[in-house]
Structure formats: C-alpha cells, structure tokens
Amino acid sequence: MTVPSSIFRLFSVLLVVIGSTLAACAMPMEAPVAGDGPASENQPLRIVTTSNIVADWARQIGGEHVEVTTLLPTGGDPHTFQPGAQDVARVADADLVLMVGMGLEVGWLDQLLEQARADQAIVIEMEQFIDPLPWLPMEGAGDVHGDEEMHEDDHGHDDDADEDHADGHDDDTDEDHEDSEGHAADDHHEHGSEDPHFWFDPLRVRAAVTGLAQVMGTVDPEHAATYADRAARYGLELDELHAWITEQVSMLPPEHRVLVTSHDSFQYFAQLYGFEVVGTIIPSVGTEMEVGAGMLAQLVDTIRDRGVNAIFTETTVMTDKLAAGIAQEAGVAVVVQLYTGSLGGPDSGAETYLDMMRHNVDTIVQALSTQ
C-alpha cells in the first residue's frame, strides 16, 4: 500500500509529542508548528474521522474547541465504505484526519486523501497509540468455497446507509489477505495482519485518547491544557467502564463465555474479559469475504459441539439472514444484535462510545445467561 505524504507528518507529530523515534519513519520530517491548526483562536480545530466511534473520542477531548465530521454514516460498514464528492471537500478542509488504521480503511482512504489533495492535513492512525493484536485466521477459514446461494445479496452493504451518505452526514457519521485456497478479498479491500477492532478494549482506548489529546495539543497549542485535562477526565470514565464490564461478565460462568459473531471483531474484548470467540459467520476481520456453504456447515457443527446458545449479529454487517438460518439449523434460540463498527443513531442507547459498550455488554451477558 502506498503511504500518502500526509501520513509521514503523523510521525513527526508523535516525535514532538512523545519524544521518541518511530522506526517506521526513516526520513527527516518537519514537525507541525503553531499555525498548522486553526487559523485563529476563534476557529475550532477541524477534525475529520473515518469512524463515529473515533469522532466521539475527539469530541470528548476537544469539547467546544473542535469541529468534528465523520465520513461514514451511522451504521455504515468501514470495511466497504465508498466516499463521495462531499467527503473530498471535507478532507480538503481538515486540520486533522483521524483513521483507525490496521487495514480498516484500506481501499478507499488513500485515494480520498489524494483526491482531496490533503497534503496540509495531518493524518493520524490511531493504531500508533496502542499495542495491536495480530489477526490470525480462524481455524478452517477459507477451507471450502461456497456456492453463490449462500452469499447474502446485501452482505456488508446497507442501502439505507448509502442513501444517508448521499444526503450528507456532517455530524454523525500491508499485506494482501488471501485464504488458504487462494480466494482473495476484493482488490479494493485488502486487510493487514493486525486486528483493527481495538475499541472493544477500554484500556487500549484510554491509551489512544491520551495520545490523540497530545497530538491535538501540538496542532492547537492554545488549547493543549484543555485537551489534556478533558482526556484525563475521560480516561477515568474509561477506567470505570472497564471495572463495570469486569463486574458484569464475572456473573457468567467461564464455560458460558463463548461468542459467535457476524465477523471476527471481538478478539480484543475476548482477550481482556476472558471470552472465547468460537466462530464467526464471516471468518475474517473484514466483511468482504464471500461465505460458502462449507464454512456455514462447519460453524453449525461448532455451535452444536460447544453448546452455544446465542449468535450475535452486528449492525454494520448484513448477516441477519445467514444468522437466522444458522440458528435454525443449530437449534440456537437467541439471535441478538450488537453495535460494532459504528455507534447507534438517536434513541438507540448506543449514541456514544460508553453507551455502545454498556449496551453490548448488557446484551451479551443477558443472552449468555440463558444457557
């Protein structure tokens, strides 16, 4: 993947903020100075994010001093998103562009940055602030290629989300991965070897928020102290969230802490809170892979063998039809939906990152308590 020039400015920001040398950056770079951000103290720091989850963190840090725009509409799939002309304009006007990284936006963000000629924007990959987990294909993934009848017509593509995107959404919104049989993901949606779904680990989120606040303070030194203070206070809320999740899942016996989800997005959560992801409908951290009959049959066998009593679908991954068929075949009584790649809309109970996590944990604990 060709790294845009704006990515290199990220590393210079981190050199100034953290005071350390990143091995990934081998060429000399010019660090941002006062004036790289808002044109005046009355103008907010203009931030564009690829995810409304990251946008929520930026708002928590920046408060009234930031103007945050999200490229993806609420409920949009970050793996398969295609930007429009309005997105080019938004990125072109940004002071900071925040991406998750680790292959989540591969296939569309680099092209968008080039189209927007966003050479002056500082592009921040949130992965720089955390210790990512490697993504390891689940056992059996890609062993069998399925027939087209098993592939949902609307898989990974929400028509309603597309309509929302066309209408505008100012407020809300490596290595090629191939399976063992050579079935490659779409050329425009290649994924890296690291798992991008780190937001399911509140402790890693705290590290990301701290790093982001430091970068924002470097670009906008006028409000650096405010950003640091707000990030610290939000960090305490993240600590409280972690403690609450730990308490909630402790009510589940270890043998009940098994997850079957739409795609492989819960490894961070599983590692931190003692769960095991025993199967996924799409055996990948991406959502573009076609699902074969053999894969689904293997998943049904796993669900039966492990005594799984709940399947968790995801709001941004269109696998509801497949999940219903799997549940019927495997004798699973509970199929419930989680928020994964996007926050929820108004009145969803998942409008913020903290709300989303609490909603998901409540849903998981309630579903698995019925076993």
Short mmCIF file of N, CA and C in Angstrom, two decimals, residues 113-183:
data_model
loop_
_atom_site.label_atom_id
_atom_site.label_comp_id
_atom_site.label_asym_id
_atom_site.label_seq_id
_atom_site.Cartn_x
_atom_site.Cartn_y
_atom_site.Cartn_z
N LEU A 113 -7.65 10.80 0.14
CA LEU A 113 -6.65 11.81 0.50
C LEU A 113 -6.00 12.41 -0.74
N GLU A 114 -5.74 11.57 -1.73
CA GLU A 114 -5.14 12.06 -2.96
C GLU A 114 -6.11 12.97 -3.71
N GLN A 115 -7.38 12.56 -3.78
CA GLN A 115 -8.37 13.37 -4.48
C GLN A 115 -8.57 14.72 -3.79
N ALA A 116 -8.50 14.71 -2.46
CA ALA A 116 -8.70 15.95 -1.70
C ALA A 116 -7.46 16.81 -1.68
N ARG A 117 -6.34 16.25 -2.16
CA ARG A 117 -5.06 16.96 -2.10
C ARG A 117 -4.81 17.47 -0.68
N ALA A 118 -5.03 16.55 0.27
CA ALA A 118 -4.96 16.91 1.69
C ALA A 118 -3.53 16.86 2.21
N ASP A 119 -2.61 17.45 1.45
CA ASP A 119 -1.21 17.40 1.85
C ASP A 119 -0.94 18.21 3.12
N GLN A 120 -1.80 19.18 3.43
CA GLN A 120 -1.58 20.01 4.61
C GLN A 120 -2.25 19.44 5.85
N ALA A 121 -3.16 18.49 5.67
CA ALA A 121 -3.81 17.87 6.82
C ALA A 121 -2.86 16.86 7.45
N ILE A 122 -2.93 16.76 8.76
CA ILE A 122 -2.13 15.77 9.48
C ILE A 122 -2.99 14.53 9.64
N VAL A 123 -2.55 13.43 9.10
CA VAL A 123 -3.30 12.18 9.14
C VAL A 123 -2.80 11.34 10.30
N ILE A 124 -3.70 11.02 11.21
CA ILE A 124 -3.36 10.27 12.41
C ILE A 124 -3.93 8.87 12.32
N GLU A 125 -3.08 7.88 12.39
CA GLU A 125 -3.52 6.50 12.50
C GLU A 125 -3.59 6.15 13.99
N MET A 126 -4.78 5.84 14.47
CA MET A 126 -4.96 5.59 15.90
C MET A 126 -4.16 4.38 16.37
N GLU A 127 -3.83 3.49 15.46
CA GLU A 127 -3.05 2.31 15.83
C GLU A 127 -1.69 2.69 16.42
N GLN A 128 -1.21 3.89 16.12
CA GLN A 128 0.10 4.31 16.64
C GLN A 128 0.11 4.42 18.16
N PHE A 129 -1.06 4.56 18.75
CA PHE A 129 -1.13 4.79 20.19
C PHE A 129 -1.35 3.51 21.00
N ILE A 130 -1.54 2.38 20.32
CA ILE A 130 -1.89 1.16 21.04
C ILE A 130 -0.95 0.02 20.65
N ASP A 131 -1.07 -1.07 21.38
CA ASP A 131 -0.38 -2.31 21.05
C ASP A 131 -1.40 -3.23 20.40
N PRO A 132 -1.42 -3.32 19.07
CA PRO A 132 -2.48 -4.08 18.40
C PRO A 132 -2.30 -5.58 18.52
N LEU A 133 -3.41 -6.28 18.46
CA LEU A 133 -3.37 -7.73 18.41
C LEU A 133 -3.15 -8.18 16.97
N PRO A 134 -2.39 -9.24 16.76
CA PRO A 134 -2.30 -9.79 15.40
C PRO A 134 -3.61 -10.44 15.03
N TRP A 135 -3.93 -10.40 13.74
CA TRP A 135 -5.11 -11.13 13.30
C TRP A 135 -4.67 -12.46 12.75
N LEU A 136 -5.21 -13.52 13.34
CA LEU A 136 -4.92 -14.88 12.90
C LEU A 136 -6.21 -15.48 12.37
N PRO A 137 -6.21 -15.96 11.12
CA PRO A 137 -7.43 -16.56 10.57
C PRO A 137 -7.95 -17.66 11.47
N MET A 138 -9.26 -17.70 11.66
CA MET A 138 -9.86 -18.73 12.49
C MET A 138 -9.68 -20.08 11.83
N GLU A 139 -9.60 -21.11 12.64
CA GLU A 139 -9.37 -22.46 12.14
C GLU A 139 -10.47 -22.84 11.16
N GLY A 140 -10.05 -23.29 9.98
CA GLY A 140 -11.00 -23.71 8.97
C GLY A 140 -11.43 -22.62 8.02
N ALA A 141 -11.05 -21.38 8.30
CA ALA A 141 -11.46 -20.28 7.43
C ALA A 141 -10.89 -20.44 6.04
N GLY A 142 -11.75 -20.40 5.04
CA GLY A 142 -11.29 -20.46 3.66
C GLY A 142 -11.03 -21.87 3.16
N ASP A 143 -11.34 -22.89 3.96
CA ASP A 143 -11.07 -24.26 3.52
C ASP A 143 -12.03 -24.70 2.42
N VAL A 144 -13.22 -24.13 2.43
CA VAL A 144 -14.23 -24.55 1.47
C VAL A 144 -14.82 -23.31 0.81
N HIS A 145 -14.90 -23.33 -0.52
CA HIS A 145 -15.55 -22.23 -1.22
C HIS A 145 -17.01 -22.59 -1.43
N GLY A 146 -17.89 -21.66 -1.10
CA GLY A 146 -19.30 -21.97 -1.15
C GLY A 146 -19.95 -21.57 -2.45
N ASP A 147 -21.22 -21.96 -2.58
CA ASP A 147 -21.97 -21.58 -3.75
C ASP A 147 -22.57 -20.20 -3.53
N GLU A 148 -22.99 -19.58 -4.64
CA GLU A 148 -23.47 -18.21 -4.57
C GLU A 148 -24.75 -18.10 -3.77
N GLU A 149 -25.53 -19.20 -3.66
CA GLU A 149 -26.79 -19.13 -2.95
C GLU A 149 -26.60 -18.83 -1.47
N MET A 150 -25.40 -19.12 -0.94
CA MET A 150 -25.16 -18.90 0.47
C MET A 150 -24.66 -17.50 0.76
N HIS A 151 -24.50 -16.69 -0.27
CA HIS A 151 -23.97 -15.34 -0.08
C HIS A 151 -25.11 -14.34 -0.09
N GLU A 152 -25.30 -13.63 1.02
CA GLU A 152 -26.40 -12.68 1.10
C GLU A 152 -26.24 -11.56 0.08
N ASP A 153 -27.35 -11.21 -0.58
CA ASP A 153 -27.30 -10.15 -1.57
C ASP A 153 -26.86 -8.83 -0.98
N ASP A 154 -27.27 -8.59 0.28
CA ASP A 154 -26.96 -7.29 0.88
C ASP A 154 -25.80 -7.37 1.84
N HIS A 155 -25.00 -8.41 1.76
CA HIS A 155 -23.90 -8.60 2.72
C HIS A 155 -22.94 -7.43 2.71
N GLY A 156 -22.79 -6.84 3.88
CA GLY A 156 -21.81 -5.77 4.05
C GLY A 156 -22.16 -4.48 3.33
N HIS A 157 -23.43 -4.34 2.91
CA HIS A 157 -23.77 -3.14 2.13
C HIS A 157 -25.18 -2.74 2.50
N ASP A 158 -25.34 -1.66 3.20
CA ASP A 158 -26.62 -1.20 3.70
C ASP A 158 -27.15 -0.11 2.78
N ASP A 159 -28.27 -0.42 2.08
CA ASP A 159 -28.82 0.55 1.14
C ASP A 159 -29.23 1.83 1.84
N ASP A 160 -29.82 1.69 3.05
CA ASP A 160 -30.25 2.88 3.77
C ASP A 160 -29.06 3.75 4.12
N ALA A 161 -27.97 3.10 4.50
CA ALA A 161 -26.77 3.87 4.83
C ALA A 161 -26.28 4.64 3.62
N ASP A 162 -26.38 4.00 2.43
CA ASP A 162 -25.95 4.68 1.22
C ASP A 162 -26.79 5.92 0.96
N GLU A 163 -28.13 5.79 1.20
CA GLU A 163 -28.99 6.94 0.98
C GLU A 163 -28.65 8.06 1.95
N ASP A 164 -28.38 7.69 3.20
CA ASP A 164 -27.99 8.71 4.18
C ASP A 164 -26.71 9.39 3.75
N HIS A 165 -25.79 8.61 3.22
CA HIS A 165 -24.49 9.16 2.83
C HIS A 165 -24.65 10.14 1.68
N ALA A 166 -25.52 9.79 0.75
CA ALA A 166 -25.72 10.67 -0.40
C ALA A 166 -26.32 12.00 0.03
N ASP A 167 -27.13 11.96 1.10
CA ASP A 167 -27.77 13.18 1.56
C ASP A 167 -26.88 14.04 2.44
N GLY A 168 -25.74 13.49 2.83
CA GLY A 168 -24.82 14.24 3.69
C GLY A 168 -24.92 13.76 5.12
N HIS A 169 -23.80 13.89 5.88
CA HIS A 169 -23.76 13.39 7.24
C HIS A 169 -22.70 14.15 8.02
N ASP A 170 -22.89 15.43 8.16
CA ASP A 170 -21.88 16.27 8.79
C ASP A 170 -21.61 15.87 10.22
N ASP A 171 -22.64 15.48 10.97
CA ASP A 171 -22.47 15.34 12.40
C ASP A 171 -22.14 13.91 12.82
N ASP A 172 -22.70 12.93 12.11
CA ASP A 172 -22.58 11.59 12.64
C ASP A 172 -21.62 10.69 11.89
N THR A 173 -21.81 11.16 11.42
CA THR A 173 -21.23 10.00 10.85
C THR A 173 -19.76 9.62 11.33
N ASP A 174 0.16 -3.26 3.33
CA ASP A 174 0.20 -4.38 4.15
C ASP A 174 0.21 -5.58 3.31
N GLU A 175 -0.50 -6.25 3.98
CA GLU A 175 -0.32 -7.48 3.24
C GLU A 175 -1.68 -7.87 2.72
N ASP A 176 -1.71 -8.38 1.44
CA ASP A 176 -2.97 -8.84 0.91
C ASP A 176 -3.40 -10.05 1.70
N HIS A 177 -4.72 -10.09 2.03
CA HIS A 177 -5.23 -11.23 2.77
C HIS A 177 -5.89 -12.20 1.80
N GLU A 178 -5.39 -13.39 1.76
CA GLU A 178 -5.99 -14.44 0.95
C GLU A 178 -6.20 -15.65 1.83
N ASP A 179 -7.22 -16.43 1.51
CA ASP A 179 -7.41 -17.64 2.30
C ASP A 179 -6.51 -18.73 1.76
N SER A 180 -6.54 -19.90 2.41
CA SER A 180 -5.57 -20.95 2.10
C SER A 180 -5.78 -21.56 0.74
N GLU A 181 -6.94 -21.31 0.13
CA GLU A 181 -7.20 -21.84 -1.20
C GLU A 181 -6.97 -20.80 -2.29
N GLY A 182 -6.50 -19.62 -1.90
CA GLY A 182 -6.22 -18.59 -2.89
C GLY A 182 -7.38 -17.70 -3.21
N HIS A 183 -8.45 -17.79 -2.40
CA HIS A 183 -9.60 -16.92 -2.61
C HIS A 183 -9.30 -15.57 -2.01
#
